[in-house]
Amino acid sequence: MKYDFDTPVLRRGTDSYKWDSADRDDVLPMWVADMDFRTAPAIVEALRRRVEHGIFGYTRVPESYYEAVTGWFARRHGWTFDRRWMIYTSGVVPALSAIIKAATRPGDKVLVQTPVYNCFFSSIRNNGCETVTSPLRPVGDTYEMDFGDLECRAADPQVKVMLLCNPHNPVGRVWRRDELQRLGEICLRHGVLVVADEIHCELVYEGHRYTPFASMSEEFLRHSVTCVSPSKGFNIAGLQIANIVCADDRQRARIDRAINDNEVCDVNPFGVIATRAAYNEGGEWLDELVGYLHANYRYMRAFCREQLPDFPIAELEGTYLVWMDCRVLGLASEELERRLVDEAGLWLNAGTMYGAEGEGFMRWNIACPRTRLDEGLQRFAAFVRSTGRRR
């Protein structure tokens, strides 16, 4: 490989939210969704040149930024959209909150498919709306949409928006085109706006393909809003930049108003520069990263089959987040999270962060060198053995 993903990088002591939040230095964090890899060298070099300039005033987002974003999605994902449809902001979560604010009134309902990214719930709540859940259906080692239930929920006239997670965090699905088609038809029938969080779109594994929801038809394009960012794929979440794509002029104007009302209309120069470098020069690095992450997943799957057969993990089609079934332990997810930290020095995410359907599950972040992944798995296996002895 041209790029090094094996050498551990020291992050503790850098004010890393992931690494410096534990009370002890021996805790291995495999929770927060950022990676333990240095980002693409092209991004580092572009940022270095900007730092050497030495002045960091207010930034203007140049035309070359829009060209980089639209060019990347056209080349990489076959989705061509007008740069005038873009609104930049400081992150996908602020984007989701602003879109909900623009598309609903307090008391309206927003539909989600649980278990799902925890900030969906706070974005809905913070706008005075009510969350309506349509749980995903576990089938073997994966999950499927329950279209009958989805139709029933969407038919409620108070449901104005559906938040779609594509690819899905935390269950790792990359939704197929036919699945998105059925979902879109249901939402169109009932006048529900689809808001697609597609932040993990770059992290899709062999045999699967990311389909931008808005790319599927003119109707879907006009009745949806898409949120994207280079933050997950290129590990630049701390630079705080994302893009909203909305083709409908009136809807976009409302979103732009909400972005300004929420005071998330400005971005920093480093986010602009990093995005441009990622999309213009980072493709080769990203390809190698995806291959390494997929190999990490295969390593974890083999480890679990051999040493943790009672802890099945969901098939990972995309993202670097692995969903593990820990119900055999008979522990609540939050208690298991606490005990893993206290007794094993391993920090995972409790499944209940993502809705009631996550009870008994844990989410692993495997975006790390393989030696570190192995250490986390060994700690978990040792914890399971010690728990069995106590029982």
Tab-separated table of C-alpha atoms in Angstrom:
chain	number	residue	atom	x	y	z
A	1	MET	CA	0.000	0.000	0.000
A	2	LYS	CA	1.150	3.520	-0.733
A	3	TYR	CA	-0.404	4.947	2.443
A	4	ASP	CA	0.278	3.826	6.016
A	5	PHE	CA	-2.750	2.868	8.093
A	6	ASP	CA	-0.882	0.425	10.356
A	7	THR	CA	1.370	2.741	12.363
A	8	PRO	CA	-0.428	3.958	15.508
A	9	VAL	CA	-0.677	7.727	15.904
A	10	LEU	CA	-0.631	9.130	19.443
A	11	ARG	CA	-3.855	11.075	19.989
A	12	ARG	CA	-4.069	11.101	23.780
A	13	GLY	CA	-3.008	14.474	25.128
A	14	THR	CA	-4.146	16.367	22.008
A	15	ASP	CA	-7.512	17.363	23.499
A	16	SER	CA	-9.127	14.656	21.416
A	17	TYR	CA	-12.752	14.197	22.415
A	18	LYS	CA	-12.409	10.501	21.664
A	19	TRP	CA	-9.113	9.892	23.478
A	20	ASP	CA	-9.069	12.480	26.267
A	21	SER	CA	-12.593	12.068	27.675
A	22	ALA	CA	-11.869	9.026	29.838
A	23	ASP	CA	-10.770	9.433	33.452
A	24	ARG	CA	-7.933	6.932	32.970
A	25	ASP	CA	-5.095	6.728	30.476
A	26	ASP	CA	-5.469	2.967	30.008
A	27	VAL	CA	-8.927	3.169	28.409
A	28	LEU	CA	-9.005	2.197	24.736
A	29	PRO	CA	-11.672	4.341	23.015
A	30	MET	CA	-13.591	2.682	20.195
A	31	TRP	CA	-16.681	4.845	20.408
A	32	VAL	CA	-16.761	8.359	18.861
A	33	ALA	CA	-17.054	8.189	15.053
A	34	ASP	CA	-13.743	9.604	13.981
A	35	MET	CA	-10.711	7.675	12.741
A	36	ASP	CA	-7.290	7.105	14.286
A	37	PHE	CA	-5.574	7.637	10.914
A	38	ARG	CA	-3.887	10.769	9.629
A	39	THR	CA	-5.919	12.255	6.838
A	40	ALA	CA	-4.838	12.252	3.198
A	41	PRO	CA	-1.392	13.833	2.655
A	42	ALA	CA	-2.869	16.167	0.034
A	43	ILE	CA	-5.131	17.639	2.729
A	44	VAL	CA	-2.286	18.001	5.228
A	45	GLU	CA	-0.148	19.739	2.637
A	46	ALA	CA	-2.917	22.136	1.613
A	47	LEU	CA	-3.513	23.037	5.264
A	48	ARG	CA	0.229	23.443	5.883
A	49	ARG	CA	0.485	25.981	3.067
A	50	ARG	CA	-2.455	27.896	4.506
A	51	VAL	CA	-0.985	27.882	8.033
A	52	GLU	CA	2.300	29.263	6.734
A	53	HIS	CA	0.431	32.323	5.481
A	54	GLY	CA	-0.187	33.141	9.125
A	55	ILE	CA	-3.408	35.158	8.870
A	56	PHE	CA	-6.695	33.484	9.685
A	57	GLY	CA	-9.412	36.059	9.164
A	58	TYR	CA	-12.950	35.623	7.899
A	59	THR	CA	-13.050	33.471	4.800
A	60	ARG	CA	-14.901	33.757	1.515
A	61	VAL	CA	-16.000	30.469	-0.020
A	62	PRO	CA	-14.604	30.571	-3.572
A	63	GLU	CA	-16.056	29.172	-6.762
A	64	SER	CA	-13.353	26.507	-6.753
A	65	TYR	CA	-14.942	25.052	-3.617
A	66	TYR	CA	-18.267	24.503	-5.394
A	67	GLU	CA	-16.451	23.043	-8.392
A	68	ALA	CA	-14.618	20.572	-6.162
A	69	VAL	CA	-17.823	19.363	-4.477
A	70	THR	CA	-19.930	19.059	-7.611
A	71	GLY	CA	-17.055	17.556	-9.583
A	72	TRP	CA	-16.454	14.884	-6.939
A	73	PHE	CA	-20.069	13.769	-6.787
A	74	ALA	CA	-20.322	13.681	-10.577
A	75	ARG	CA	-17.132	11.629	-10.983
A	76	ARG	CA	-17.346	9.449	-7.916
A	77	HIS	CA	-21.060	8.842	-7.562
A	78	GLY	CA	-22.618	9.747	-10.915
A	79	TRP	CA	-24.700	12.524	-9.385
A	80	THR	CA	-24.617	15.832	-11.207
A	81	PHE	CA	-26.189	18.793	-9.444
A	82	ASP	CA	-26.181	22.548	-9.836
A	83	ARG	CA	-23.790	24.396	-7.543
A	84	ARG	CA	-26.593	26.919	-6.925
A	85	TRP	CA	-28.418	24.190	-5.004
A	86	MET	CA	-25.641	24.073	-2.383
A	87	ILE	CA	-25.636	25.727	1.031
A	88	TYR	CA	-22.499	25.303	3.111
A	89	THR	CA	-22.629	25.113	6.880
A	90	SER	CA	-20.570	23.971	9.856
A	91	GLY	CA	-21.672	20.330	9.988
A	92	VAL	CA	-24.327	17.793	9.102
A	93	VAL	CA	-26.021	18.012	12.517
A	94	PRO	CA	-26.480	21.809	12.269
A	95	ALA	CA	-27.694	21.193	8.717
A	96	LEU	CA	-30.300	18.671	9.875
A	97	SER	CA	-31.519	21.008	12.602
A	98	ALA	CA	-31.857	23.905	10.175
A	99	ILE	CA	-33.720	21.781	7.623
A	100	ILE	CA	-36.160	20.534	10.252
A	101	LYS	CA	-36.688	24.114	11.399
A	102	ALA	CA	-37.370	25.191	7.808
A	103	ALA	CA	-39.715	22.324	6.938
A	104	THR	CA	-41.785	21.957	10.116
A	105	ARG	CA	-43.606	23.806	12.837
A	106	PRO	CA	-43.374	22.971	16.545
A	107	GLY	CA	-45.625	20.004	17.232
A	108	ASP	CA	-45.081	18.394	13.823
A	109	LYS	CA	-43.700	14.872	13.603
A	110	VAL	CA	-40.446	13.626	12.084
A	111	LEU	CA	-40.015	10.002	11.029
A	112	VAL	CA	-36.817	7.989	11.638
A	113	GLN	CA	-35.800	4.336	11.223
A	114	THR	CA	-34.377	3.003	14.463
A	115	PRO	CA	-31.806	2.148	15.648
A	116	VAL	CA	-30.351	5.312	14.154
A	117	TYR	CA	-27.790	8.073	14.707
A	118	ASN	CA	-28.476	9.611	18.109
A	119	CYS	CA	-28.296	13.254	16.990
A	120	PHE	CA	-31.417	12.709	14.883
A	121	PHE	CA	-33.383	12.637	18.127
A	122	SER	CA	-31.870	15.834	19.527
A	123	SER	CA	-32.295	17.728	16.253
A	124	ILE	CA	-35.981	16.818	16.233
A	125	ARG	CA	-36.486	17.637	19.905
A	126	ASN	CA	-34.615	20.939	19.707
A	127	ASN	CA	-37.034	22.136	17.032
A	128	GLY	CA	-40.093	21.322	19.132
A	129	CYS	CA	-41.074	18.331	17.009
A	130	GLU	CA	-42.029	14.779	17.921
A	131	THR	CA	-40.056	11.719	16.860
A	132	VAL	CA	-41.964	8.899	15.173
A	133	THR	CA	-40.058	5.634	14.782
A	134	SER	CA	-40.329	2.933	12.162
A	135	PRO	CA	-37.961	0.254	13.475
A	136	LEU	CA	-35.719	-1.569	11.057
A	137	ARG	CA	-36.356	-5.297	10.925
A	138	PRO	CA	-33.493	-7.664	11.842
A	139	VAL	CA	-33.127	-10.426	9.251
A	140	GLY	CA	-30.261	-12.846	9.829
A	141	ASP	CA	-27.082	-10.822	10.227
A	142	THR	CA	-28.484	-7.669	8.640
A	143	TYR	CA	-31.453	-5.294	8.753
A	144	GLU	CA	-34.240	-4.431	6.337
A	145	MET	CA	-36.739	-1.611	6.091
A	146	ASP	CA	-40.246	-2.486	7.232
A	147	PHE	CA	-42.159	-0.894	4.353
A	148	GLY	CA	-45.584	-1.757	5.716
A	149	ASP	CA	-44.835	-0.012	8.989
A	150	LEU	CA	-43.148	2.859	7.140
A	151	GLU	CA	-46.292	3.404	5.050
A	152	CYS	CA	-48.436	3.420	8.183
A	153	ARG	CA	-46.214	5.992	9.922
A	154	ALA	CA	-45.845	8.228	6.888
A	155	ALA	CA	-49.627	8.308	6.406
A	156	ASP	CA	-49.992	10.349	9.599
A	157	PRO	CA	-50.715	13.901	8.315
A	158	GLN	CA	-48.615	15.349	11.139
A	159	VAL	CA	-45.492	13.627	9.780
A	160	LYS	CA	-43.803	16.279	7.652
A	161	VAL	CA	-40.218	15.028	7.360
A	162	MET	CA	-38.388	11.719	7.218
A	163	LEU	CA	-34.711	11.563	8.177
A	164	LEU	CA	-32.991	8.938	6.039
A	165	CYS	CA	-29.552	7.636	7.077
A	166	ASN	CA	-27.808	6.439	3.898
A	167	PRO	CA	-25.464	4.599	4.499
A	168	HIS	CA	-26.983	3.703	7.817
A	169	ASN	CA	-25.399	4.385	11.190
A	170	PRO	CA	-25.251	2.188	13.277
A	171	VAL	CA	-26.366	-1.000	11.468
A	172	GLY	CA	-24.004	-0.592	8.491
A	173	ARG	CA	-26.502	-0.958	5.646
A	174	VAL	CA	-25.916	0.698	2.285
A	175	TRP	CA	-29.453	0.961	1.027
A	176	ARG	CA	-30.078	-0.594	-2.364
A	177	ARG	CA	-31.691	1.378	-5.156
A	178	ASP	CA	-34.900	-0.666	-4.992
A	179	GLU	CA	-35.186	-0.026	-1.242
A	180	LEU	CA	-34.726	3.702	-1.705
A	181	GLN	CA	-37.259	3.637	-4.524
A	182	ARG	CA	-39.944	2.121	-2.294
A	183	LEU	CA	-39.148	4.519	0.531
A	184	GLY	CA	-39.299	7.495	-1.817
A	185	GLU	CA	-42.617	6.427	-3.310
A	186	ILE	CA	-44.139	6.108	0.177
A	187	CYS	CA	-42.947	9.575	1.163
A	188	LEU	CA	-44.157	11.104	-2.092
A	189	ARG	CA	-47.603	9.571	-1.629
A	190	HIS	CA	-47.957	11.168	1.773
A	191	GLY	CA	-46.224	14.498	1.138
A	192	VAL	CA	-43.302	13.720	3.450
A	193	LEU	CA	-40.031	15.519	2.739
A	194	VAL	CA	-37.038	13.138	2.690
A	195	VAL	CA	-33.953	14.576	4.377
A	196	ALA	CA	-31.024	12.308	3.533
A	197	ASP	CA	-28.005	12.247	5.832
A	198	GLU	CA	-25.384	10.806	3.481
A	199	ILE	CA	-22.272	11.692	5.479
A	200	HIS	CA	-20.885	8.133	5.291
A	201	CYS	CA	-21.298	7.899	1.520
A	202	GLU	CA	-17.560	7.522	0.795
A	203	LEU	CA	-17.207	4.463	3.047
A	204	VAL	CA	-18.866	1.694	1.017
A	205	TYR	CA	-17.404	-1.773	0.573
A	206	GLU	CA	-16.956	-4.129	-2.333
A	207	GLY	CA	-20.217	-5.566	-3.591
A	208	HIS	CA	-22.260	-2.557	-2.532
A	209	ARG	CA	-22.946	0.819	-4.090
A	210	TYR	CA	-24.013	4.114	-2.576
A	211	THR	CA	-26.980	5.644	-4.388
A	212	PRO	CA	-27.659	9.318	-3.637
A	213	PHE	CA	-31.374	9.433	-2.914
A	214	ALA	CA	-31.847	12.686	-4.820
A	215	SER	CA	-30.171	11.253	-7.929
A	216	MET	CA	-32.848	8.656	-8.570
A	217	SER	CA	-35.518	10.786	-10.232
A	218	GLU	CA	-36.598	14.361	-10.757
A	219	GLU	CA	-39.466	13.836	-8.314
A	220	PHE	CA	-37.149	12.530	-5.615
A	221	LEU	CA	-34.752	15.405	-6.256
A	222	ARG	CA	-37.486	18.026	-5.846
A	223	HIS	CA	-38.959	16.418	-2.738
A	224	SER	CA	-35.763	15.843	-0.796
A	225	VAL	CA	-32.811	17.580	0.787
A	226	THR	CA	-29.366	15.968	1.012
A	227	CYS	CA	-26.626	16.539	3.586
A	228	VAL	CA	-23.039	15.571	2.760
A	229	SER	CA	-19.581	16.258	4.150
A	230	PRO	CA	-16.007	15.056	3.648
A	231	SER	CA	-15.651	14.775	7.432
A	232	LYS	CA	-16.182	11.009	7.846
A	233	GLY	CA	-14.481	9.746	4.706
A	234	PHE	CA	-11.405	11.949	5.114
A	235	ASN	CA	-11.290	12.199	8.936
A	236	ILE	CA	-11.621	15.979	9.128
A	237	ALA	CA	-14.674	16.291	11.396
A	238	GLY	CA	-12.900	18.864	13.580
A	239	LEU	CA	-12.692	21.265	10.637
A	240	GLN	CA	-16.479	21.575	10.756
A	241	ILE	CA	-17.820	21.853	7.261
A	242	ALA	CA	-20.750	20.279	5.399
A	243	ASN	CA	-23.031	20.942	2.460
A	244	ILE	CA	-26.780	20.915	1.970
A	245	VAL	CA	-28.073	20.170	-1.531
A	246	CYS	CA	-31.634	21.312	-2.216
A	247	ALA	CA	-33.026	21.738	-5.735
A	248	ASP	CA	-36.331	23.371	-4.777
A	249	ASP	CA	-35.842	27.139	-4.750
A	250	ARG	CA	-38.472	27.923	-2.098
A	251	GLN	CA	-37.368	25.133	0.195
A	252	ARG	CA	-33.742	26.183	-0.197
A	253	ALA	CA	-34.589	29.775	0.675
A	254	ARG	CA	-36.308	28.607	3.876
A	255	ILE	CA	-33.310	26.454	4.776
A	256	ASP	CA	-30.936	29.332	4.122
A	257	ARG	CA	-33.034	31.504	6.442
A	258	ALA	CA	-32.902	28.807	9.138
A	259	ILE	CA	-29.136	28.413	8.718
A	260	ASN	CA	-28.787	32.125	9.383
A	261	ASP	CA	-31.305	32.084	12.246
A	262	ASN	CA	-29.309	29.288	13.882
A	263	GLU	CA	-26.039	31.212	13.326
A	264	VAL	CA	-24.325	28.345	11.486
A	265	CYS	CA	-23.874	30.173	8.195
A	266	ASP	CA	-20.096	30.741	8.459
A	267	VAL	CA	-17.310	28.222	7.943
A	268	ASN	CA	-13.601	28.424	8.677
A	269	PRO	CA	-10.835	28.625	6.042
A	270	PHE	CA	-9.400	25.236	6.951
A	271	GLY	CA	-12.666	23.431	6.254
A	272	VAL	CA	-12.906	25.042	2.825
A	273	ILE	CA	-9.301	24.209	1.947
A	274	ALA	CA	-9.515	20.645	3.246
A	275	THR	CA	-12.733	19.960	1.335
A	276	ARG	CA	-11.211	21.213	-1.888
A	277	ALA	CA	-8.051	19.122	-1.412
A	278	ALA	CA	-10.040	16.014	-0.441
A	279	TYR	CA	-12.308	16.083	-3.440
A	280	ASN	CA	-9.650	17.171	-5.948
A	281	GLU	CA	-6.693	15.094	-4.770
A	282	GLY	CA	-7.810	12.558	-2.166
A	283	GLY	CA	-9.393	9.786	-4.230
A	284	GLU	CA	-6.433	7.404	-4.225
A	285	TRP	CA	-5.969	7.738	-0.460
A	286	LEU	CA	-9.683	7.137	0.102
A	287	ASP	CA	-9.636	3.983	-2.024
A	288	GLU	CA	-6.824	2.519	0.084
A	289	LEU	CA	-8.565	3.575	3.298
A	290	VAL	CA	-11.781	1.795	2.319
A	291	GLY	CA	-9.825	-1.357	1.520
A	292	TYR	CA	-8.094	-1.228	4.907
A	293	LEU	CA	-11.350	-0.645	6.790
A	294	HIS	CA	-13.012	-3.557	5.027
A	295	ALA	CA	-10.067	-5.776	5.961
A	296	ASN	CA	-10.491	-4.630	9.575
A	297	TYR	CA	-14.120	-5.707	9.447
A	298	ARG	CA	-13.207	-9.104	8.019
A	299	TYR	CA	-10.612	-9.510	10.774
A	300	MET	CA	-13.202	-8.685	13.429
A	301	ARG	CA	-15.738	-11.033	11.879
A	302	ALA	CA	-13.247	-13.919	11.908
A	303	PHE	CA	-12.239	-13.142	15.504
A	304	CYS	CA	-15.854	-13.101	16.650
A	305	ARG	CA	-16.696	-16.353	14.891
A	306	GLU	CA	-13.750	-18.070	16.558
A	307	GLN	CA	-13.611	-16.497	20.015
A	308	LEU	CA	-16.957	-14.730	20.486
A	309	PRO	CA	-19.512	-16.947	18.726
A	310	ASP	CA	-22.315	-15.774	21.021
A	311	PHE	CA	-21.791	-12.138	19.974
A	312	PRO	CA	-22.871	-11.873	16.327
A	313	ILE	CA	-22.057	-8.715	14.414
A	314	ALA	CA	-24.142	-7.211	11.634
A	315	GLU	CA	-22.943	-7.511	8.069
A	316	LEU	CA	-21.016	-4.311	7.338
A	317	GLU	CA	-21.804	-2.871	3.914
A	318	GLY	CA	-20.580	0.656	4.671
A	319	THR	CA	-19.288	2.978	7.430
A	320	TYR	CA	-16.614	1.886	9.934
A	321	LEU	CA	-19.164	1.252	12.690
A	322	VAL	CA	-19.896	-2.350	13.669
A	323	TRP	CA	-23.135	-3.323	15.398
A	324	MET	CA	-22.681	-6.176	17.893
A	325	ASP	CA	-25.429	-8.219	19.557
A	326	CYS	CA	-24.474	-8.597	23.245
A	327	ARG	CA	-27.832	-9.745	24.564
A	328	VAL	CA	-26.399	-13.074	25.700
A	329	LEU	CA	-24.806	-11.238	28.637
A	330	GLY	CA	-28.205	-10.204	29.982
A	331	LEU	CA	-26.919	-6.692	30.722
A	332	ALA	CA	-28.510	-3.387	29.782
A	333	SER	CA	-26.432	-1.602	27.146
A	334	GLU	CA	-25.625	1.360	29.376
A	335	GLU	CA	-24.496	-0.933	32.190
A	336	LEU	CA	-22.364	-2.904	29.739
A	337	GLU	CA	-20.773	0.296	28.445
A	338	ARG	CA	-19.888	1.338	31.995
A	339	ARG	CA	-18.560	-2.048	33.006
A	340	LEU	CA	-16.434	-2.394	29.888
A	341	VAL	CA	-14.766	0.915	30.711
A	342	ASP	CA	-14.333	0.096	34.391
A	343	GLU	CA	-13.311	-3.551	34.108
A	344	ALA	CA	-11.788	-3.917	30.641
A	345	GLY	CA	-10.575	-0.416	29.815
A	346	LEU	CA	-12.629	-0.537	26.609
A	347	TRP	CA	-15.052	2.201	25.603
A	348	LEU	CA	-17.837	1.292	23.176
A	349	ASN	CA	-21.162	2.998	22.490
A	350	ALA	CA	-24.263	1.656	24.241
A	351	GLY	CA	-26.853	0.587	21.687
A	352	THR	CA	-29.651	2.478	23.424
A	353	MET	CA	-28.070	5.749	22.249
A	354	TYR	CA	-29.680	4.896	18.928
A	355	GLY	CA	-33.166	4.116	20.173
A	356	ALA	CA	-34.940	1.485	22.225
A	357	GLU	CA	-34.224	-1.130	19.544
A	358	GLY	CA	-30.546	-0.876	20.464
A	359	GLU	CA	-31.011	-2.415	23.899
A	360	GLY	CA	-28.513	-5.235	24.327
A	361	PHE	CA	-26.323	-4.064	21.437
A	362	MET	CA	-23.020	-2.163	21.298
A	363	ARG	CA	-21.450	-0.084	18.533
A	364	TRP	CA	-17.758	-0.489	17.724
A	365	ASN	CA	-15.592	2.002	15.822
A	366	ILE	CA	-13.042	-0.059	13.877
A	367	ALA	CA	-11.315	2.874	12.107
A	368	CYS	CA	-7.944	2.243	13.705
A	369	PRO	CA	-4.738	0.280	13.064
A	370	ARG	CA	-5.355	-3.457	13.103
A	371	THR	CA	-3.172	-3.975	16.172
A	372	ARG	CA	-5.419	-1.575	18.076
A	373	LEU	CA	-8.542	-3.350	16.835
A	374	ASP	CA	-7.093	-6.657	17.990
A	375	GLU	CA	-6.349	-5.167	21.404
A	376	GLY	CA	-9.954	-4.020	21.737
A	377	LEU	CA	-11.267	-7.437	20.742
A	378	GLN	CA	-8.920	-9.165	23.186
A	379	ARG	CA	-10.099	-6.883	26.000
A	380	PHE	CA	-13.733	-7.611	25.151
A	381	ALA	CA	-13.108	-11.354	25.020
A	382	ALA	CA	-11.322	-11.249	28.396
A	383	PHE	CA	-14.260	-9.329	29.871
A	384	VAL	CA	-16.697	-11.948	28.555
A	385	ARG	CA	-14.630	-14.746	30.085
A	386	SER	CA	-14.454	-12.979	33.476
A	387	THR	CA	-18.193	-12.217	33.381
A	388	GLY	CA	-18.935	-15.878	32.700
A	389	ARG	CA	-16.888	-16.941	35.692
A	390	ARG	CA	-18.737	-14.512	37.977
A	391	ARG	CA	-22.094	-15.760	36.731
